[in-house]
Coordinates of C-alpha atoms in Angstrom, one line a residue:
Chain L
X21 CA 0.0 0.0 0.0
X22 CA 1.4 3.3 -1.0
X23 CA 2.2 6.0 1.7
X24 CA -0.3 8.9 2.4
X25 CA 0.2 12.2 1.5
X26 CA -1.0 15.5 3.3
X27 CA -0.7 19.4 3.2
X28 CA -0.4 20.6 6.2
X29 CA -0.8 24.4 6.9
X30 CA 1.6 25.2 10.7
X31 CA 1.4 28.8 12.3
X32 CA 4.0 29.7 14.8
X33 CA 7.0 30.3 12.3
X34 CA 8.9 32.7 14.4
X35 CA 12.0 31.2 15.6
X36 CA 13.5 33.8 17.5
X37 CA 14.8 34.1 20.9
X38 CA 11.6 33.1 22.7
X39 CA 10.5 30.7 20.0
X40 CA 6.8 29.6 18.4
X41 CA 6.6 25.9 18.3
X42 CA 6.3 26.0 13.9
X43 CA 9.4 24.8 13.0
X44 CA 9.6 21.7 15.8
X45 CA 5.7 20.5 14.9
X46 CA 7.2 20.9 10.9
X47 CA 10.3 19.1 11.9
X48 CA 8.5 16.1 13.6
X49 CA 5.8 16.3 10.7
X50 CA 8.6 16.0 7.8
X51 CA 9.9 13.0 10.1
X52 CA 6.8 11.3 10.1
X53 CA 7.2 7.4 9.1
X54 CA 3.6 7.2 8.2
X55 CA 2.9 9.6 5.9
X56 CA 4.7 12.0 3.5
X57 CA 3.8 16.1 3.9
X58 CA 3.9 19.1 2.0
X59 CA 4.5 22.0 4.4
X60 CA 2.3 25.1 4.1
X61 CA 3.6 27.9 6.4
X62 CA 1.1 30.5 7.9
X63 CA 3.1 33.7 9.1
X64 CA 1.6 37.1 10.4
X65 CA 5.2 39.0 9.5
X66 CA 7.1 39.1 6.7
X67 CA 10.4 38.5 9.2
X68 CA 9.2 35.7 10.7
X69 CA 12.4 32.8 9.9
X70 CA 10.4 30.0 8.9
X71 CA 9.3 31.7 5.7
X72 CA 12.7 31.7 4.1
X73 CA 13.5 27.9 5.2
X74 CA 12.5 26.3 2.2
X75 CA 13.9 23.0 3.2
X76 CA 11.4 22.8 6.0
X77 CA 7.9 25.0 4.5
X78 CA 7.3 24.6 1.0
X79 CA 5.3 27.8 0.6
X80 CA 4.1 30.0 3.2
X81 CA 1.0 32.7 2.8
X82 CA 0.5 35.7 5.1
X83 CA -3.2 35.4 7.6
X84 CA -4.8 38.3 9.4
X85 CA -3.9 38.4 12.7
X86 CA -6.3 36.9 15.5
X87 CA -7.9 40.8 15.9
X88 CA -9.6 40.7 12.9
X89 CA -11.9 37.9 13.8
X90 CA -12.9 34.5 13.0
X91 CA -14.3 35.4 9.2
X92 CA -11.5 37.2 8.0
X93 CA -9.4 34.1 8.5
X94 CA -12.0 31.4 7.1
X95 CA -11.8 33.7 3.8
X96 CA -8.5 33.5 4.0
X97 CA -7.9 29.9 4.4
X98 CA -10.6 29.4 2.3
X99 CA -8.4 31.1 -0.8
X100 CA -5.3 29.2 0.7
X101 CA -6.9 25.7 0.7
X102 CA -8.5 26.5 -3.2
X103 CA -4.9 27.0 -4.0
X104 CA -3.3 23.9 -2.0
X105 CA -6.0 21.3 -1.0
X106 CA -5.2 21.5 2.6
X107 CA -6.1 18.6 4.6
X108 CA -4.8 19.7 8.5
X109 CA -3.9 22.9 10.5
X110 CA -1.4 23.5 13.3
X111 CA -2.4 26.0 15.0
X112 CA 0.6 27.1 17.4
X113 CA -0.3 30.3 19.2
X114 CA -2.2 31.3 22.4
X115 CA -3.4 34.1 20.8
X116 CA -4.7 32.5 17.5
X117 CA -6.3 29.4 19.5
X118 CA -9.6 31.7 19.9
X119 CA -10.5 31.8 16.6
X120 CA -9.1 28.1 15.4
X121 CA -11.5 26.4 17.8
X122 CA -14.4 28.0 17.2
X123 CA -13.5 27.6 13.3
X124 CA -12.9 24.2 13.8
X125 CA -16.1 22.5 12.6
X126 CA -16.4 24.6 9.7
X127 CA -13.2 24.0 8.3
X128 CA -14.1 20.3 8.6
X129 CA -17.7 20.5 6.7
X130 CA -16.8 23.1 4.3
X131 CA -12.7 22.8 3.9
X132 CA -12.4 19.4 4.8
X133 CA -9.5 20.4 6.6
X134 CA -9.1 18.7 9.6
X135 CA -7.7 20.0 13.1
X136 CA -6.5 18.6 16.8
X137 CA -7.9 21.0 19.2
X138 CA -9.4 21.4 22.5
X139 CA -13.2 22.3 22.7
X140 CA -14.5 25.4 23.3
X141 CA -14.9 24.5 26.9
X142 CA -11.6 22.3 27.4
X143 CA -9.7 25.8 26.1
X144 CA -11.7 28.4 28.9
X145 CA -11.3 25.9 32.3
X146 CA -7.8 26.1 31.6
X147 CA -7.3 29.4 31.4
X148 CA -4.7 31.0 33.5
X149 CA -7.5 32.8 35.3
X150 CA -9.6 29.9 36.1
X151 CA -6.2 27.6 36.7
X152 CA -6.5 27.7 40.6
X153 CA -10.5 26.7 40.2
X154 CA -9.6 23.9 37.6
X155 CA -7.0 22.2 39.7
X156 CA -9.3 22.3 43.0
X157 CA -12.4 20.8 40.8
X158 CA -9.6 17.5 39.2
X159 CA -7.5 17.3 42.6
X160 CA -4.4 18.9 41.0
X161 CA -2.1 21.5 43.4
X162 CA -2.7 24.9 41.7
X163 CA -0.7 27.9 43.6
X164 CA -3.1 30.7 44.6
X165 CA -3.7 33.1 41.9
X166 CA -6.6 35.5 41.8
X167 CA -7.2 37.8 38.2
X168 CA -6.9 41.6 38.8
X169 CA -8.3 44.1 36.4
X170 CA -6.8 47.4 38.0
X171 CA -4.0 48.7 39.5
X172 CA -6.1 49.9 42.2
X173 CA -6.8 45.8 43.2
X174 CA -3.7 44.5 43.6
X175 CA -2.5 46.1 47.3
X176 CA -5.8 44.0 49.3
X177 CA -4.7 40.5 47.1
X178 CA -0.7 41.2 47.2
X179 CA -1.7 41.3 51.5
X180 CA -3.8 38.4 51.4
X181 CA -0.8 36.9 49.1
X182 CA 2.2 38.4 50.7
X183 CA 5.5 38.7 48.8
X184 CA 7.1 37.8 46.4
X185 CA 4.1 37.2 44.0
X186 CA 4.4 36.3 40.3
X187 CA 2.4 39.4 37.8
X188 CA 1.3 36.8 34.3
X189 CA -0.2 38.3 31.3
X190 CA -3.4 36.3 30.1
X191 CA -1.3 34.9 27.2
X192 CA 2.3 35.3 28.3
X193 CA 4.8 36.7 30.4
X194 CA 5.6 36.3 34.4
X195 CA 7.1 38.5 36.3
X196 CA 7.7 38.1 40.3
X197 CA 7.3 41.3 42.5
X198 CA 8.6 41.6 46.0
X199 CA 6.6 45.2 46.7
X200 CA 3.5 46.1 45.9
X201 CA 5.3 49.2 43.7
X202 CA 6.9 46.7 41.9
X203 CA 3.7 44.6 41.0
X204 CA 1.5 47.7 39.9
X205 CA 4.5 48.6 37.6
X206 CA 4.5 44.7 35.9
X207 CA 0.7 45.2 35.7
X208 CA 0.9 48.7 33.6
X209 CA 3.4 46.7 31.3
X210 CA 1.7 43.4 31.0
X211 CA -2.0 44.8 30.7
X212 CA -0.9 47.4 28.3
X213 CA 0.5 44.5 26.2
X214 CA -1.5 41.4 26.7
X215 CA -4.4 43.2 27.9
X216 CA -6.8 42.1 31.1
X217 CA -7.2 40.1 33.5
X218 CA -3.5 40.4 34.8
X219 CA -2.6 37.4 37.2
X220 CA -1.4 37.9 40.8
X221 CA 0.0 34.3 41.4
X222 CA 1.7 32.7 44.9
X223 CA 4.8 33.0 44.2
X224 CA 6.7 28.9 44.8
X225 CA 10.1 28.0 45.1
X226 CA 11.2 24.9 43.7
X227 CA 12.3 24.3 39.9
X228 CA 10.4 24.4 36.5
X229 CA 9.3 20.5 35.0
X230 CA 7.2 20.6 31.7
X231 CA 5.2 17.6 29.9
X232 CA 4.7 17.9 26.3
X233 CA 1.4 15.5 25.5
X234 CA -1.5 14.6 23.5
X235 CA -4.7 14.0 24.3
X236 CA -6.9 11.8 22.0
X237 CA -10.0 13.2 23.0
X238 CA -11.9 10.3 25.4
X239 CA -9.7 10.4 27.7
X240 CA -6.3 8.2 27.2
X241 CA -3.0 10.2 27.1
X242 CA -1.5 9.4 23.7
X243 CA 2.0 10.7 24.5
X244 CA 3.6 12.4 27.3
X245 CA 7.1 13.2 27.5
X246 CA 8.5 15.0 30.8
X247 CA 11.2 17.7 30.9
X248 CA 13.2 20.0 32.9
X249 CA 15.1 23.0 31.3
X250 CA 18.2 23.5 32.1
X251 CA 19.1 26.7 30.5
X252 CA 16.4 28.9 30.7
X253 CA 16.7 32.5 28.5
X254 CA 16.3 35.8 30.4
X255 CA 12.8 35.3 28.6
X256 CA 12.2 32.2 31.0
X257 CA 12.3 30.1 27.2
X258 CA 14.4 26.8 27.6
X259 CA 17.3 26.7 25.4
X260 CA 18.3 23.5 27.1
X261 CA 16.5 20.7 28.6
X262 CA 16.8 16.9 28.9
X263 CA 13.8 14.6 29.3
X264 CA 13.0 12.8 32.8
X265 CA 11.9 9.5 34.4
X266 CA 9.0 10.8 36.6
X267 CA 6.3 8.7 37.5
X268 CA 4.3 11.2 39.6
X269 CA 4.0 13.5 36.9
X270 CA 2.4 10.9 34.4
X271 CA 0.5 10.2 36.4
X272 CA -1.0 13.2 37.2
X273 CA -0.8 14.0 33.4
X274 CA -3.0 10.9 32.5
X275 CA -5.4 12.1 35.5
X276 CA -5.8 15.6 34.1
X277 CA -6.0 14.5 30.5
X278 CA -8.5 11.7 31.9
X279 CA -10.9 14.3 33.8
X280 CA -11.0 16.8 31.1
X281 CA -11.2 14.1 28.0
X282 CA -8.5 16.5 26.8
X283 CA -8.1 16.4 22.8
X284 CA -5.2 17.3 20.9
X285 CA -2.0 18.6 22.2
X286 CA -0.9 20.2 25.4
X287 CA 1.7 21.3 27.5
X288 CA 1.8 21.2 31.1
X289 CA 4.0 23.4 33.2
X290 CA 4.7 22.4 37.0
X291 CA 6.6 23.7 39.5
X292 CA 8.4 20.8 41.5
X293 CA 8.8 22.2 45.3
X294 CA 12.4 20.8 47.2
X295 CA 9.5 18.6 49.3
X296 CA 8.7 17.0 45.8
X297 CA 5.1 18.1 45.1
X298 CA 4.0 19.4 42.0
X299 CA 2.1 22.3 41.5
X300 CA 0.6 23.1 37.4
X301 CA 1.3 26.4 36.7
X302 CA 0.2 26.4 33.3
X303 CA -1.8 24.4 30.8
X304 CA -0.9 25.7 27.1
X305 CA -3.7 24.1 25.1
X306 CA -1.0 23.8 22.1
X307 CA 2.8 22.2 21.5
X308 CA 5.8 23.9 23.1
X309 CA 8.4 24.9 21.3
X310 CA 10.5 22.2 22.8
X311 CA 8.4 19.4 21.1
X312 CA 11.0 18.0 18.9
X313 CA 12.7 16.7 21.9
X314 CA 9.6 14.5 22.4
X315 CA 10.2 13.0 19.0
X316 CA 13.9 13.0 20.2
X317 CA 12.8 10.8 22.7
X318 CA 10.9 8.4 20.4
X319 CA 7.6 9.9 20.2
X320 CA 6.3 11.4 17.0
X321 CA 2.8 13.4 18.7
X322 CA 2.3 15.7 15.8
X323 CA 2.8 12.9 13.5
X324 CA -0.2 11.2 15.9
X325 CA -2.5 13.7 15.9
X326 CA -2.7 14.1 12.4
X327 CA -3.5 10.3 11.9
X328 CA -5.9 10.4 14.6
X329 CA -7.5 13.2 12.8
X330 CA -7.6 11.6 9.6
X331 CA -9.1 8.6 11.2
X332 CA -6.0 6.2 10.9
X333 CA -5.7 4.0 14.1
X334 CA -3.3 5.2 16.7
X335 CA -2.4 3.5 19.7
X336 CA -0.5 5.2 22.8
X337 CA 3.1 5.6 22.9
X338 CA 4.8 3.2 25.6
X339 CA 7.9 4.8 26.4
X340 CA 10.2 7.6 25.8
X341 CA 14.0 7.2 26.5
X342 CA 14.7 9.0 29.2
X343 CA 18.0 11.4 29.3
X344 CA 17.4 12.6 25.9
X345 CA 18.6 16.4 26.0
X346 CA 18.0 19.1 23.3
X347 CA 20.1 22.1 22.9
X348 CA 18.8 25.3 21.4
X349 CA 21.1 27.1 18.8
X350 CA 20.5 30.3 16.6
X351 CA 21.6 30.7 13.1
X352 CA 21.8 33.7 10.7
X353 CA 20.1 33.2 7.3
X354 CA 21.1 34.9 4.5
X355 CA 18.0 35.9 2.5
X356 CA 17.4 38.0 -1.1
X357 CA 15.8 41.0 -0.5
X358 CA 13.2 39.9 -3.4
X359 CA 12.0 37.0 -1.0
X360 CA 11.6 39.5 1.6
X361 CA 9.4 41.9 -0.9
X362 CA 7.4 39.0 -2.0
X363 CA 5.7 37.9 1.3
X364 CA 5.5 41.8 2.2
X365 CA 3.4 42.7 -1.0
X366 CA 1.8 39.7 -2.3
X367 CA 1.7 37.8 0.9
X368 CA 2.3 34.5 -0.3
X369 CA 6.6 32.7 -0.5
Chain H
X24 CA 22.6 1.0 54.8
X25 CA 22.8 3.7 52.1
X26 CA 21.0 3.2 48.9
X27 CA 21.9 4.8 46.3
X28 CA 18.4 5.8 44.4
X29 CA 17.0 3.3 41.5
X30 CA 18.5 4.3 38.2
X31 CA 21.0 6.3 39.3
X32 CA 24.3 5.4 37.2
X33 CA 28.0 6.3 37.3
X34 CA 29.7 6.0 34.1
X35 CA 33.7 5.6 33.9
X36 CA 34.3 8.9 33.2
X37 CA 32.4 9.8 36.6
X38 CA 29.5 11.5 34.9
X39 CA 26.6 10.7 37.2
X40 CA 23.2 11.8 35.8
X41 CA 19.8 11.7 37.7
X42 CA 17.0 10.8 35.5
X43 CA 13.9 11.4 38.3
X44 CA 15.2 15.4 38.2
X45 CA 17.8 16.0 35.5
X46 CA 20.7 16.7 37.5
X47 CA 24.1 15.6 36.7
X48 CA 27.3 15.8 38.6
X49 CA 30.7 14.7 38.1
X50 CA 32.6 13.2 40.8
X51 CA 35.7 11.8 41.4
X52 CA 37.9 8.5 40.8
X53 CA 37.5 7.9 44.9
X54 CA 33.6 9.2 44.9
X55 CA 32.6 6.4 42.1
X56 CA 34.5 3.9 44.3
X57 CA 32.2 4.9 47.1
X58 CA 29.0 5.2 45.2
X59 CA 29.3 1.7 43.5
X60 CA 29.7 0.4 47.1
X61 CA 26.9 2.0 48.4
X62 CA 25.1 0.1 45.1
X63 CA 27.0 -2.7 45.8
X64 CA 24.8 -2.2 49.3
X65 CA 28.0 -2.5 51.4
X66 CA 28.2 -1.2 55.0
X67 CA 30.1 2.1 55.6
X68 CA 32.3 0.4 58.5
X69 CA 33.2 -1.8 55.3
X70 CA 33.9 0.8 52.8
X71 CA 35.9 2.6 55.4
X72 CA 38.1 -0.5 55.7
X73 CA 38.6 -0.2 52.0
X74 CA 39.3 3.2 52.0
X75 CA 42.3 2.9 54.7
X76 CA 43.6 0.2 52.3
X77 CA 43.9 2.0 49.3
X78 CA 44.7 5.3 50.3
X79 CA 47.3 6.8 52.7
X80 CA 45.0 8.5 55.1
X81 CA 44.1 8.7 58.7
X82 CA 40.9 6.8 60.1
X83 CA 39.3 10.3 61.3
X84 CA 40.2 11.9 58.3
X85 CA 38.7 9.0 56.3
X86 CA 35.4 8.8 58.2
X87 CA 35.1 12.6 58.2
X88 CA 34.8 12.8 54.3
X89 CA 32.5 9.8 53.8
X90 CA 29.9 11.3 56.3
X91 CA 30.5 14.9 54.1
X92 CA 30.1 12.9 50.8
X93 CA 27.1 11.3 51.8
X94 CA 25.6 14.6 53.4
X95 CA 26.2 15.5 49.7
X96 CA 24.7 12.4 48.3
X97 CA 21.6 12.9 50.6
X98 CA 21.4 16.9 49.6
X99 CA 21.5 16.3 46.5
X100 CA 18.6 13.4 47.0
X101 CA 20.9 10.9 45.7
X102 CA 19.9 8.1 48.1
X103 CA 16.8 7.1 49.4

């Protein structure tokens, strides 16, 4: 029997110093065993690497971003898929999630393009806001956070909190506060980029473990590979990490992915206190940038997901190999001008 | 009796990596004698004996370091 073939469109093509997970999920994808791919690369910006790395995208098109709403972007895949037949998207942003989800069914009965996402509800539990109520409702240690939506809040929950405290933007960035000066200041930045509610977190000590999984939808973990960074960027972004032997947090990965019948794939974020407990930070309802180390480790969950979405029968990956460390590097392209002026006018590389 | 924690290997070069948390160390020629005892589950009274054998060093000297190294060992949640 001959080998399948798919187009698959991937978002998050900005490699850059805190990276989108594009060019891993491409990576694993061009490595899949099963099936052969054409790589379509969806950018916002014209600088975005991945767009110029023609050994891994085969042609990428410019999408609105996630501001200009859900139909903008159906008429815009809608042109891309008349063009390339798409049969799968990889969604890879917080940001773009939104709009991908509640797209989701359409694409399948009018595009016939196919996704691996979390439901509408699956995606708001999770939320960073909601975090602490989610792990009290499936028995998971969540540290204290409460959403603030002015400055004017956060002096009564920093004293109920006490310092240092940990400021997060609804999408991204943390940063700890040991005043409440300090805090108001983070919340004018973070609010004024990521917009509200801004997160006033309890601040743990203890060091950073990650899973990087997949959820098939009913319930059973289809992969879940543990790691802990070990060179973290002034960003907080791993640039180093090595994978783990840690039965406590598969476990507690296959409970959460069990209680919420999670589909599609996820990253977990724990902090690990000296006493050894694990407290989830964050659930990002997408793969981390790190996810090649997964296929590193020996398990393909891109390649997965898009057989489980196509209906193909996929059983649960046994193992990993523990030890397995990935190294970030960065590398200067050199890139014709013309390429540049291409995506910038016509939109499409 | 110290035990060294499951999975926890030495290679020749020393390189010691902990797969539950990540951590690696390097130690020694004297500490991957001591550590491949404590695997071999022999008693510190024992390895003590070996350790005045081999090495020209004083009894209190001797004992003094192997209570520091497994201090370290135990910080460093290396032993159960």
């Amino acid at each position: 029997m001959s080998k399948a073939s798919y187009t698959i469109a991937v978002t998050g093509l900005n490699a850059i110093d805190s990276p989108g997970p594009g060019l891993a999920v491409i990576r694993a994808l061009r490595e899949a065993s099963s099936f052969d791919v054409r790589i379509i690369g969806l950018s916002y910006e014209a600088l975005e690497p991945g767009i110029y790395m023609h050994e891994l995208v085969d042609k990428s098109y410019q999408v609105p971003y996630p501001g200009a709403g859900q139909e903008v972007l159906f008429e815009r895949l809608k042109y891309i898929n008349a063009v390339e037949n798409l049969d799968f998207i990889y969604p890879n942003f917080d940001a773009e999630l939104f709009n991908y989800i509640a797209l989701s069914g359409r694409l399948k009965k009018e595009l016939n393009i196919r996704t691996a996402l979390p439901d509408q509800e699956q995606f708001e539990a999770r939320h960073k806001s909601r975090l602490f109520e989610f792990g009290s409702e499936h028995g998971i240690k969540v540290p204290f956070a409460r959403p603030v939506y002015s400055a004017g809040e956060i002096p009564a929950v920093a004293a109920g909190m006490g310092f240092p405290l940990v400021v997060k933007g609804k999408f991204y960035d943390a940063r700890v506060a040991y005043t409440v000066e300090q805090a108001m200041q983070h919340f004018n930045k973070i609010s004024a980029e990521w917009g509200l509610p801004v997160l006033l977190q309890e601040f743990l000590h203890g060091s950073e473990v990650n899973v990087c999984g997949a959820g098939n939808g009913k319930g059973d973990t289809l992969g879940a590979v543990p790691m802990r960074k070990l060179y973290i960027t002034d960003k907080g972004k791993a640039w180093a990490g090595v994978t783990l032997d840690d039965e406590k947090l598969l476990e507690i990965t296959a409970k959460l992915v069990s209680a919420t019948q999670w589909n599609g794939p996820f990253e977990l974020e724990f902090m690990k206190t000296r006493e050894d407990e694990y407290y989830l930070i964050e659930i990002n309802p997408r793969f981390p940038a790190w996810c090649y180390l997964a296929v590193g480790a020996g398990q393909n969950q891109p390649e997965a997901l898009v057989n489980l979405a196509m209906g193909r029968e996929v059983s649960p990956f046994g193992s990993y190999e523990v030890g397995k460390m990935f190294i970030r590097y960065s590398y200067d392209m050199i890139v014709d001008i013309k390429e540049f002026e291409q995506i910038s006018t016509v939109g499409e590389l | 009796m110290v035990k060294i924690k499951k999975n926890i290997a030495v290679s020749d070069t020393g390189f010691l990596f902990n797969p539950m948390t990540g951590d690696s160390f390097s130690v020694n020629p004297i500490g991957q004698e001591i550590i491949r005892a404590f695997q071999e589950e022999k008693g510190e009274e024992e390895i003590l004996e070996e350790i005045l054998e081999a090495y020209r060093v004083d009894r209190s000297t001797a004992e003094k370091d192997l209570l520091d190294f497994k201090k370290m060992l135990a910080h460093y949640k290396l032993i159960d």
